[in-house]
PDB file of C-alpha atoms in Angstrom:
ATOM      1  CA  TYR A 157     128.116 149.857  99.787  1.00 38.00           C
ATOM      2  CA  SER A 158     127.744 146.069  99.836  1.00 40.00           C
ATOM      3  CA  THR A 159     131.501 145.564  99.327  1.00 41.00           C
ATOM      4  CA  ASN A 160     132.013 146.870 102.873  1.00 47.00           C
ATOM      5  CA  ASN A 161     129.913 143.979 104.146  1.00 53.00           C
ATOM      6  CA  GLN A 162     131.807 141.014 102.725  1.00 57.00           C
ATOM      7  CA  GLY A 163     131.863 138.272 105.328  1.00 68.00           C
ATOM      8  CA  LEU A 164     129.158 139.995 107.390  1.00 83.00           C
ATOM      9  CA  ILE A 165     128.231 137.860 110.397  1.00 88.00           C
ATOM     10  CA  ILE A 166     124.581 138.188 111.312  1.00 95.00           C
ATOM     11  CA  ASN A 167     123.264 137.956 114.867  1.00 96.00           C
ATOM     12  CA  PRO A 168     120.637 135.154 115.239  1.00 97.00           C
ATOM     13  CA  ASN A 169     118.251 137.512 117.079  1.00 98.00           C
ATOM     14  CA  PHE A 170     118.668 140.063 114.267  1.00 98.00           C
ATOM     15  CA  LEU A 171     117.815 137.303 111.780  1.00 98.00           C
ATOM     16  CA  THR A 172     114.557 136.545 113.613  1.00 98.00           C
ATOM     17  CA  GLY A 173     113.620 140.233 113.764  1.00 98.00           C
ATOM     18  CA  PHE A 174     114.359 140.588 110.067  1.00 98.00           C
ATOM     19  CA  ALA A 175     112.273 137.487 109.305  1.00 98.00           C
ATOM     20  CA  ASP A 176     109.415 138.914 111.409  1.00 97.00           C
ATOM     21  CA  ALA A 177     109.549 141.885 109.024  1.00 97.00           C
ATOM     22  CA  GLU A 178     110.417 140.321 105.654  1.00 97.00           C
ATOM     23  CA  GLY A 179     110.155 136.522 105.891  1.00 97.00           C
ATOM     24  CA  SER A 180     107.279 134.244 104.953  1.00 96.00           C
ATOM     25  CA  PHE A 181     106.343 130.596 105.386  1.00 97.00           C
ATOM     26  CA  VAL A 182     104.703 129.184 102.281  1.00 96.00           C
ATOM     27  CA  LEU A 183     102.803 125.954 101.650  1.00 96.00           C
ATOM     28  CA  SER A 184     102.471 125.324  97.921  1.00 95.00           C
ATOM     29  CA  ILE A 185      99.904 122.644  97.024  1.00 94.00           C
ATOM     30  CA  THR A 186      99.461 121.932  93.318  1.00 93.00           C
ATOM     31  CA  LYS A 187      97.634 119.302  91.262  1.00 91.00           C
ATOM     32  CA  SER A 188      99.795 116.574  89.726  1.00 89.00           C
ATOM     33  CA  ASN A 189      99.205 113.324  87.834  1.00 88.00           C
ATOM     34  CA  ASN A 190     102.647 112.074  88.876  1.00 87.00           C
ATOM     35  CA  VAL A 191     101.711 111.266  92.487  1.00 85.00           C
ATOM     36  CA  LYS A 192      99.140 108.850  93.872  1.00 86.00           C
ATOM     37  CA  SER A 193      97.280 111.482  95.925  1.00 85.00           C
ATOM     38  CA  GLY A 194      97.000 113.791  92.896  1.00 88.00           C
ATOM     39  CA  TRP A 195      98.521 116.714  94.835  1.00 92.00           C
ATOM     40  CA  VAL A 196     102.133 117.818  95.384  1.00 94.00           C
ATOM     41  CA  VAL A 197     102.938 119.666  98.630  1.00 95.00           C
ATOM     42  CA  LYS A 198     106.023 121.918  98.656  1.00 96.00           C
ATOM     43  CA  PRO A 199     106.850 123.876 101.815  1.00 97.00           C
ATOM     44  CA  ARG A 200     109.330 126.756 101.751  1.00 97.00           C
ATOM     45  CA  PHE A 201     110.711 129.577 103.856  1.00 98.00           C
ATOM     46  CA  GLN A 202     111.590 132.725 101.928  1.00 98.00           C
ATOM     47  CA  ILE A 203     112.811 136.316 102.263  1.00 98.00           C
ATOM     48  CA  SER A 204     112.463 138.721  99.321  1.00 96.00           C
ATOM     49  CA  LEU A 205     114.565 141.899  98.995  1.00 96.00           C
ATOM     50  CA  HIS A 206     115.901 144.390  96.464  1.00 95.00           C
ATOM     51  CA  LYS A 207     119.012 143.088  94.700  1.00 95.00           C
ATOM     52  CA  LYS A 208     121.081 145.875  96.315  1.00 93.00           C
ATOM     53  CA  ASP A 209     120.570 144.082  99.636  1.00 95.00           C
ATOM     54  CA  LEU A 210     122.111 140.849  98.354  1.00 95.00           C
ATOM     55  CA  PHE A 211     124.753 140.889 101.093  1.00 93.00           C
ATOM     56  CA  VAL A 212     122.047 140.696 103.797  1.00 95.00           C
ATOM     57  CA  LEU A 213     120.575 137.542 102.243  1.00 96.00           C
ATOM     58  CA  GLU A 214     124.084 136.127 101.832  1.00 96.00           C
ATOM     59  CA  ALA A 215     124.732 136.706 105.542  1.00 95.00           C
ATOM     60  CA  ILE A 216     121.443 134.964 106.443  1.00 97.00           C
ATOM     61  CA  ARG A 217     122.238 132.020 104.156  1.00 97.00           C
ATOM     62  CA  ASN A 218     125.751 131.768 105.605  1.00 95.00           C
ATOM     63  CA  HIS A 219     124.410 131.851 109.167  1.00 96.00           C
ATOM     64  CA  LEU A 220     121.834 129.111 108.563  1.00 97.00           C
ATOM     65  CA  GLY A 221     124.071 127.149 106.200  1.00 97.00           C
ATOM     66  CA  VAL A 222     121.129 126.144 103.977  1.00 98.00           C
ATOM     67  CA  GLY A 223     119.061 127.520 101.107  1.00 98.00           C
ATOM     68  CA  GLU A 224     119.803 129.401  97.904  1.00 97.00           C
ATOM     69  CA  ILE A 225     119.399 132.952  96.607  1.00 97.00           C
ATOM     70  CA  TYR A 226     117.452 133.413  93.367  1.00 97.00           C
ATOM     71  CA  THR A 227     116.968 136.395  91.055  1.00 95.00           C
ATOM     72  CA  GLN A 228     113.364 137.499  90.564  1.00 90.00           C
ATOM     73  CA  GLY A 229     112.734 139.877  87.707  1.00 87.00           C
ATOM     74  CA  VAL A 230     115.019 142.862  87.203  1.00 90.00           C
ATOM     75  CA  ALA A 231     115.462 144.224  90.718  1.00 93.00           C
ATOM     76  CA  SER A 232     114.376 141.540  93.214  1.00 96.00           C
ATOM     77  CA  ILE A 233     116.148 138.634  94.829  1.00 97.00           C
ATOM     78  CA  GLN A 234     114.773 135.905  97.074  1.00 97.00           C
ATOM     79  CA  TYR A 235     116.352 133.595  99.616  1.00 98.00           C
ATOM     80  CA  ARG A 236     114.528 130.254  99.660  1.00 98.00           C
ATOM     81  CA  VAL A 237     114.770 127.053 101.676  1.00 98.00           C
ATOM     82  CA  PHE A 238     112.858 124.070 100.244  1.00 96.00           C
ATOM     83  CA  SER A 239     114.024 120.636 101.294  1.00 96.00           C
ATOM     84  CA  ILE A 240     112.782 118.806 104.389  1.00 96.00           C
ATOM     85  CA  ASN A 241     116.358 118.490 105.745  1.00 97.00           C
ATOM     86  CA  ASP A 242     117.193 122.148 105.165  1.00 98.00           C
ATOM     87  CA  LEU A 243     113.872 123.362 106.567  1.00 98.00           C
ATOM     88  CA  LYS A 244     114.664 121.529 109.824  1.00 98.00           C
ATOM     89  CA  VAL A 245     117.628 123.929 110.250  1.00 98.00           C
ATOM     90  CA  VAL A 246     115.270 126.894 109.752  1.00 98.00           C
ATOM     91  CA  LEU A 247     112.714 125.506 112.216  1.00 98.00           C
ATOM     92  CA  ASP A 248     115.427 124.808 114.800  1.00 98.00           C
ATOM     93  CA  HIS A 249     116.514 128.450 114.507  1.00 98.00           C
ATOM     94  CA  PHE A 250     112.997 129.832 115.078  1.00 98.00           C
ATOM     95  CA  ASP A 251     112.412 127.425 117.947  1.00 97.00           C
ATOM     96  CA  GLN A 252     115.524 128.794 119.650  1.00 98.00           C
ATOM     97  CA  PHE A 253     114.988 132.452 118.635  1.00 97.00           C
ATOM     98  CA  PRO A 254     111.178 132.815 118.426  1.00 96.00           C
ATOM     99  CA  LEU A 255     109.270 135.141 116.141  1.00 96.00           C
ATOM    100  CA  ILE A 256     107.287 137.843 117.945  1.00 96.00           C
ATOM    101  CA  SER A 257     104.913 139.286 115.337  1.00 95.00           C
ATOM    102  CA  LYS A 258     101.740 137.590 114.098  1.00 92.00           C
ATOM    103  CA  LYS A 259     104.074 135.694 111.762  1.00 94.00           C
ATOM    104  CA  PHE A 260     104.570 133.410 114.777  1.00 95.00           C
ATOM    105  CA  VAL A 261     101.065 132.045 114.066  1.00 93.00           C
ATOM    106  CA  ASP A 262     102.059 131.197 110.464  1.00 94.00           C
ATOM    107  CA  TYR A 263     105.247 129.601 111.770  1.00 96.00           C
ATOM    108  CA  ILE A 264     103.407 127.278 114.188  1.00 96.00           C
ATOM    109  CA  LEU A 265     101.020 126.170 111.431  1.00 96.00           C
ATOM    110  CA  PHE A 266     103.884 125.758 108.957  1.00 97.00           C
ATOM    111  CA  LYS A 267     105.734 123.586 111.484  1.00 97.00           C
ATOM    112  CA  GLN A 268     102.654 121.378 111.913  1.00 97.00           C
ATOM    113  CA  ALA A 269     102.532 120.860 108.133  1.00 97.00           C
ATOM    114  CA  TYR A 270     106.288 120.267 108.028  1.00 97.00           C
ATOM    115  CA  LEU A 271     106.042 117.478 110.636  1.00 97.00           C
ATOM    116  CA  LEU A 272     103.261 115.801 108.654  1.00 97.00           C
ATOM    117  CA  LEU A 273     105.450 115.959 105.528  1.00 96.00           C
ATOM    118  CA  ALA A 274     108.576 114.756 107.345  1.00 96.00           C
ATOM    119  CA  ASN A 275     106.596 111.742 108.614  1.00 95.00           C
ATOM    120  CA  ARG A 276     105.225 111.170 105.077  1.00 93.00           C
ATOM    121  CA  GLU A 277     101.665 111.591 106.326  1.00 93.00           C
ATOM    122  CA  HIS A 278     100.860 113.629 103.205  1.00 92.00           C
ATOM    123  CA  LEU A 279     100.912 110.394 101.211  1.00 89.00           C
ATOM    124  CA  LYS A 280      97.771 109.299 103.063  1.00 91.00           C
ATOM    125  CA  SER A 281      94.379 110.878 102.450  1.00 92.00           C
ATOM    126  CA  GLU A 282      93.909 112.046 106.050  1.00 94.00           C
ATOM    127  CA  GLY A 283      97.410 113.535 106.259  1.00 95.00           C
ATOM    128  CA  LEU A 284      96.903 115.448 103.009  1.00 95.00           C
ATOM    129  CA  ARG A 285      93.589 116.798 104.269  1.00 95.00           C
ATOM    130  CA  GLN A 286      95.293 117.982 107.489  1.00 96.00           C
ATOM    131  CA  ILE A 287      97.908 119.857 105.459  1.00 97.00           C
ATOM    132  CA  ILE A 288      95.208 121.448 103.283  1.00 96.00           C
ATOM    133  CA  SER A 289      93.368 122.475 106.452  1.00 97.00           C
ATOM    134  CA  ILE A 290      96.604 124.129 107.672  1.00 97.00           C
ATOM    135  CA  LYS A 291      97.071 125.809 104.270  1.00 96.00           C
ATOM    136  CA  ALA A 292      93.560 127.287 104.650  1.00 95.00           C
ATOM    137  CA  SER A 293      94.787 129.176 107.765  1.00 94.00           C
ATOM    138  CA  VAL A 294      98.157 130.364 106.366  1.00 89.00           C
ATOM    139  CA  ASN A 295      98.755 133.521 104.293  1.00 81.00           C
ATOM    140  CA  ASN A 296      96.108 133.804 101.534  1.00 84.00           C
ATOM    141  CA  GLY A 297      94.361 130.511 102.307  1.00 89.00           C
ATOM    142  CA  LEU A 298      93.259 128.002  99.681  1.00 93.00           C
ATOM    143  CA  SER A 299      93.366 128.439  95.915  1.00 91.00           C
ATOM    144  CA  GLU A 300      90.150 128.099  93.956  1.00 92.00           C
ATOM    145  CA  ALA A 301      91.321 124.670  92.717  1.00 91.00           C
ATOM    146  CA  LEU A 302      91.805 123.432  96.292  1.00 93.00           C
ATOM    147  CA  LYS A 303      88.444 124.832  97.422  1.00 94.00           C
ATOM    148  CA  GLU A 304      86.773 123.027  94.551  1.00 94.00           C
ATOM    149  CA  ALA A 305      88.586 119.737  95.201  1.00 93.00           C
ATOM    150  CA  PHE A 306      88.150 119.869  99.005  1.00 94.00           C
ATOM    151  CA  PRO A 307      84.892 121.802  99.620  1.00 95.00           C
ATOM    152  CA  ASP A 308      84.423 120.469 103.164  1.00 94.00           C
ATOM    153  CA  ILE A 309      87.879 121.459 104.506  1.00 95.00           C
ATOM    154  CA  LYS A 310      87.801 123.662 107.602  1.00 94.00           C
ATOM    155  CA  PRO A 311      90.738 125.973 108.391  1.00 94.00           C
ATOM    156  CA  ALA A 312      93.057 124.633 111.107  1.00 95.00           C
ATOM    157  CA  PRO A 313      92.783 126.380 114.485  1.00 93.00           C
ATOM    158  CA  THR A 314      95.409 129.071 115.067  1.00 89.00           C
ATOM    159  CA  VAL A 315      97.420 129.596 118.242  1.00 82.00           C
ATOM    160  CA  ASN A 316      97.855 133.189 119.397  1.00 79.00           C
ATOM    161  CA  ARG A 317     100.762 134.048 121.609  1.00 79.00           C
ATOM    162  CA  GLU A 318      99.792 135.946 124.742  1.00 78.00           C
ATOM    163  CA  ASN A 319     101.903 138.619 126.451  1.00 83.00           C
ATOM    164  CA  ILE A 320     104.508 139.119 123.743  1.00 91.00           C
ATOM    165  CA  SER A 321     107.686 141.033 124.587  1.00 93.00           C
ATOM    166  CA  ILE A 322     110.900 142.046 122.849  1.00 96.00           C
ATOM    167  CA  TYR A 323     113.498 139.725 124.330  1.00 93.00           C
ATOM    168  CA  ASN A 324     116.644 141.045 122.618  1.00 97.00           C
ATOM    169  CA  PRO A 325     117.726 144.437 121.188  1.00 98.00           C
ATOM    170  CA  GLN A 326     119.113 142.732 118.071  1.00 98.00           C
ATOM    171  CA  TRP A 327     115.586 141.531 117.280  1.00 98.00           C
ATOM    172  CA  LEU A 328     114.496 145.185 117.107  1.00 98.00           C
ATOM    173  CA  ALA A 329     117.490 146.090 114.916  1.00 98.00           C
ATOM    174  CA  GLY A 330     116.484 143.299 112.535  1.00 98.00           C
ATOM    175  CA  PHE A 331     112.806 144.200 112.518  1.00 98.00           C
ATOM    176  CA  THR A 332     113.578 147.900 111.951  1.00 98.00           C
ATOM    177  CA  SER A 333     115.960 146.999 109.096  1.00 97.00           C
ATOM    178  CA  GLY A 334     112.885 145.524 107.423  1.00 97.00           C
ATOM    179  CA  GLU A 335     109.968 147.688 108.580  1.00 97.00           C
ATOM    180  CA  GLY A 336     111.387 150.932 109.957  1.00 97.00           C
ATOM    181  CA  SER A 337     111.924 154.228 108.176  1.00 97.00           C
ATOM    182  CA  PHE A 338     114.100 157.274 108.860  1.00 98.00           C
ATOM    183  CA  GLY A 339     112.575 160.359 107.290  1.00 96.00           C
ATOM    184  CA  VAL A 340     113.111 164.115 107.098  1.00 96.00           C
ATOM    185  CA  LYS A 341     110.553 166.851 106.418  1.00 94.00           C
ATOM    186  CA  ILE A 342     111.694 170.345 105.466  1.00 91.00           C
ATOM    187  CA  ARG A 343     109.205 173.191 105.475  1.00 85.00           C
ATOM    188  CA  ASN A 344     109.086 176.956 105.676  1.00 78.00           C
ATOM    189  CA  PRO A 345     106.583 178.348 108.176  1.00 57.00           C
ATOM    190  CA  ILE A 346     104.444 181.202 106.826  1.00 54.00           C
ATOM    191  CA  GLY A 347     106.003 184.587 107.464  1.00 52.00           C
ATOM    192  CA  SER A 348     109.396 183.098 108.296  1.00 58.00           C
ATOM    193  CA  SER A 349     112.566 182.900 106.253  1.00 66.00           C
ATOM    194  CA  GLN A 350     113.929 180.052 108.362  1.00 77.00           C
ATOM    195  CA  ALA A 351     113.254 176.429 107.414  1.00 84.00           C
ATOM    196  CA  VAL A 352     111.950 173.959 109.955  1.00 90.00           C
ATOM    197  CA  ILE A 353     113.607 170.541 109.852  1.00 93.00           C
ATOM    198  CA  GLU A 354     111.574 167.640 111.249  1.00 95.00           C
ATOM    199  CA  LEU A 355     113.230 164.263 111.750  1.00 97.00           C
ATOM    200  CA  ILE A 356     110.854 161.269 111.862  1.00 98.00           C
ATOM    201  CA  PHE A 357     111.505 157.690 112.863  1.00 98.00           C
ATOM    202  CA  GLN A 358     108.565 155.366 112.316  1.00 98.00           C
ATOM    203  CA  ILE A 359     107.413 151.771 111.968  1.00 98.00           C
ATOM    204  CA  ASN A 360     104.121 150.932 110.221  1.00 96.00           C
ATOM    205  CA  GLN A 361     102.280 147.667 110.829  1.00 95.00           C
ATOM    206  CA  HIS A 362      98.975 145.980 110.102  1.00 92.00           C
ATOM    207  CA  VAL A 363      96.481 146.570 112.888  1.00 92.00           C
ATOM    208  CA  ARG A 364      96.723 142.881 113.867  1.00 90.00           C
ATOM    209  CA  ASP A 365     100.240 143.660 115.162  1.00 93.00           C
ATOM    210  CA  GLN A 366      99.078 146.560 117.324  1.00 93.00           C
ATOM    211  CA  GLN A 367     100.322 144.759 120.432  1.00 94.00           C
ATOM    212  CA  LEU A 368     103.778 144.430 118.884  1.00 96.00           C
ATOM    213  CA  ILE A 369     103.860 148.157 118.074  1.00 96.00           C
ATOM    214  CA  ALA A 370     102.951 148.884 121.707  1.00 96.00           C
ATOM    215  CA  CYS A 371     105.831 146.630 122.807  1.00 96.00           C
ATOM    216  CA  ILE A 372     108.290 148.543 120.585  1.00 98.00           C
ATOM    217  CA  ALA A 373     107.130 151.898 121.996  1.00 97.00           C
ATOM    218  CA  GLU A 374     107.499 150.560 125.529  1.00 97.00           C
ATOM    219  CA  TYR A 375     110.920 149.061 124.791  1.00 97.00           C
ATOM    220  CA  LEU A 376     112.312 152.305 123.314  1.00 98.00           C
ATOM    221  CA  GLU A 377     110.566 154.393 126.030  1.00 97.00           C
ATOM    222  CA  CYS A 378     109.498 157.143 123.655  1.00 98.00           C
ATOM    223  CA  GLY A 379     107.251 157.997 120.707  1.00 97.00           C
ATOM    224  CA  LYS A 380     103.522 157.741 120.037  1.00 97.00           C
ATOM    225  CA  ILE A 381     101.217 155.271 118.310  1.00 97.00           C
ATOM    226  CA  TYR A 382      98.683 156.478 115.752  1.00 94.00           C
ATOM    227  CA  LYS A 383      95.916 154.836 113.779  1.00 91.00           C
ATOM    228  CA  HIS A 384      97.304 155.208 110.282  1.00 85.00           C
ATOM    229  CA  SER A 385      94.257 153.836 108.461  1.00 87.00           C
ATOM    230  CA  MET A 386      91.513 151.295 109.051  1.00 87.00           C
ATOM    231  CA  ASN A 387      94.013 148.415 108.810  1.00 92.00           C
ATOM    232  CA  ALA A 388      97.283 150.035 109.862  1.00 94.00           C
ATOM    233  CA  VAL A 389      98.950 151.517 112.928  1.00 96.00           C
ATOM    234  CA  VAL A 390     102.139 153.552 113.044  1.00 97.00           C
ATOM    235  CA  TYR A 391     104.698 154.068 115.781  1.00 98.00           C
ATOM    236  CA  ARG A 392     106.358 157.461 115.364  1.00 98.00           C
ATOM    237  CA  VAL A 393     109.113 159.401 117.144  1.00 98.00           C
ATOM    238  CA  THR A 394     109.538 163.079 116.251  1.00 97.00           C
ATOM    239  CA  LYS A 395     110.623 164.699 119.518  1.00 97.00           C
ATOM    240  CA  ARG A 396     114.206 165.814 118.959  1.00 96.00           C
ATOM    241  CA  SER A 397     115.511 164.835 122.403  1.00 97.00           C
ATOM    242  CA  ASN A 398     114.054 161.312 122.065  1.00 98.00           C
ATOM    243  CA  LEU A 399     115.653 160.907 118.649  1.00 98.00           C
ATOM    244  CA  THR A 400     119.096 162.111 119.721  1.00 97.00           C
ATOM    245  CA  GLU A 401     119.160 160.514 123.181  1.00 97.00           C
ATOM    246  CA  LYS A 402     117.319 157.221 122.536  1.00 98.00           C
ATOM    247  CA  ILE A 403     116.687 156.272 118.897  1.00 98.00           C
ATOM    248  CA  ILE A 404     120.012 157.247 117.309  1.00 98.00           C
ATOM    249  CA  PRO A 405     122.202 155.810 120.115  1.00 98.00           C
ATOM    250  CA  PHE A 406     120.181 152.559 120.045  1.00 98.00           C
ATOM    251  CA  PHE A 407     120.733 151.960 116.326  1.00 98.00           C
ATOM    252  CA  ILE A 408     124.389 152.969 116.544  1.00 97.00           C
ATOM    253  CA  LYS A 409     124.831 150.255 119.191  1.00 97.00           C
ATOM    254  CA  TYR A 410     122.615 147.732 117.348  1.00 97.00           C
ATOM    255  CA  PRO A 411     123.128 148.579 113.667  1.00 97.00           C
ATOM    256  CA  ILE A 412     120.610 148.625 110.842  1.00 96.00           C
ATOM    257  CA  LEU A 413     121.680 146.402 107.935  1.00 95.00           C
ATOM    258  CA  GLY A 414     120.928 146.781 104.243  1.00 93.00           C
ATOM    259  CA  LEU A 415     120.326 149.921 102.182  1.00 91.00           C
ATOM    260  CA  LYS A 416     118.349 151.356 105.098  1.00 95.00           C
ATOM    261  CA  ALA A 417     121.680 151.779 106.908  1.00 96.00           C
ATOM    262  CA  LEU A 418     122.440 154.587 104.422  1.00 95.00           C
ATOM    263  CA  ASP A 419     119.131 156.309 105.302  1.00 96.00           C
ATOM    264  CA  PHE A 420     120.077 156.050 108.975  1.00 97.00           C
ATOM    265  CA  LYS A 421     123.532 157.509 108.264  1.00 97.00           C
ATOM    266  CA  ASP A 422     121.936 160.530 106.529  1.00 97.00           C
ATOM    267  CA  PHE A 423     119.390 160.799 109.352  1.00 97.00           C
ATOM    268  CA  CYS A 424     122.219 161.028 111.926  1.00 97.00           C
ATOM    269  CA  LEU A 425     124.090 163.577 109.806  1.00 97.00           C
ATOM    270  CA  ILE A 426     121.011 165.826 109.495  1.00 96.00           C
ATOM    271  CA  ALA A 427     120.384 165.531 113.246  1.00 96.00           C
ATOM    272  CA  GLU A 428     123.959 166.752 113.838  1.00 96.00           C
ATOM    273  CA  LEU A 429     123.667 169.561 111.277  1.00 94.00           C
ATOM    274  CA  THR A 430     120.383 170.873 112.734  1.00 93.00           C
ATOM    275  CA  LYS A 431     121.781 170.635 116.262  1.00 92.00           C
ATOM    276  CA  ASN A 432     124.566 172.965 115.086  1.00 91.00           C
ATOM    277  CA  LYS A 433     121.956 175.293 113.459  1.00 90.00           C
ATOM    278  CA  ALA A 434     123.267 174.589 109.955  1.00 87.00           C
ATOM    279  CA  HIS A 435     119.733 174.953 108.577  1.00 86.00           C
ATOM    280  CA  CYS A 436     119.783 178.638 109.591  1.00 86.00           C
ATOM    281  CA  THR A 437     122.249 179.378 106.782  1.00 86.00           C
ATOM    282  CA  LYS A 438     121.619 179.121 103.050  1.00 85.00           C
ATOM    283  CA  GLU A 439     124.612 176.807 102.545  1.00 87.00           C
ATOM    284  CA  GLY A 440     123.712 174.600 105.498  1.00 88.00           C
ATOM    285  CA  LEU A 441     120.107 174.229 104.366  1.00 87.00           C
ATOM    286  CA  ALA A 442     121.268 173.357 100.841  1.00 87.00           C
ATOM    287  CA  HIS A 443     123.542 170.680 102.342  1.00 90.00           C
ATOM    288  CA  ILE A 444     120.623 169.224 104.339  1.00 90.00           C
ATOM    289  CA  ILE A 445     118.341 169.233 101.285  1.00 89.00           C
TER     290      ILE A 445
END
C-alpha cells in the first residue's frame, strides 16, 4: 500500500489536523552533573505511528524539511524534531496553520519554553524555574525528581482559545486520519433471515475537546454527539443518507492518509454493496463479511 504513496505531498492544513490528533510537544528535563544548573532541558515535537504508516511520517518530514524518523520497538515509529533551529521550522508552521484542539494550549506553553531556551535563559536560575513552571502545565506535569528539587514551583498559567472553528477541510481530513474510524456492524434481527448492515463513522475525544467535537458535527452538518464515558465524548454518523451524501463525498474530495485509507475504501465498497441490496443474497453478504 505504501509503495503507491512514494513522493506523497502533504497539505499543510492536513499536517496540522494530523498533529492535533497524533502529535505531541514534549519538554524533557533531566538531572545532569555536566551542566552548571544541574538540569538539562530538551524540547521536542513528535508524532508516533505504526510502522506501516511510515510514508505518512516521511511526507510530514519532507514537507517540514527537518527532523528524523526513528524505530520504536517492533511495530512503532516516531518522527522527532529536537534542535532549536529545526524546532523553529515546526513553530513557524503551527503559527501559520494553527492547532485547534486543546493541544493548542500545550503548543503555546511549549513555544514559551522554546523562546526561553533559544535566548539561553535556561542557563540562569530564574529562566530554568520558568521552564519548569511551564513543564508543570504540559502533558503529565513534573516528575517526582523535579517536584522534590523544586517544591515551590507553581504551574504556568494556560491560555484557552475561545470560539474555535475548523478553518480548512484539509485540517479535518488530517484529524480524521488520526482520530476517526470507519466501522461496520452486521446483525440478524430476531425472526428475520435478512442481515442488517450498519455503517458507522465516528470520532472519539476526551471530554475537554467537547467544543471541538461540536465544531466537527456543525462543519459536516450531520451526526450526533454522545457521552461515551465520564471522560470521553463521541461524534457518530449512522444515518445512511448522511454517510452517502456527506461523509463519503467529503473524504473522497479530501482524502484520508495512512492505513485508515484502506478502512475508508472498504467502508465505501460496503456502502455501495448495501445500496445495491447485495446483503440480501447469501453471496453478497459473504462478500460484505
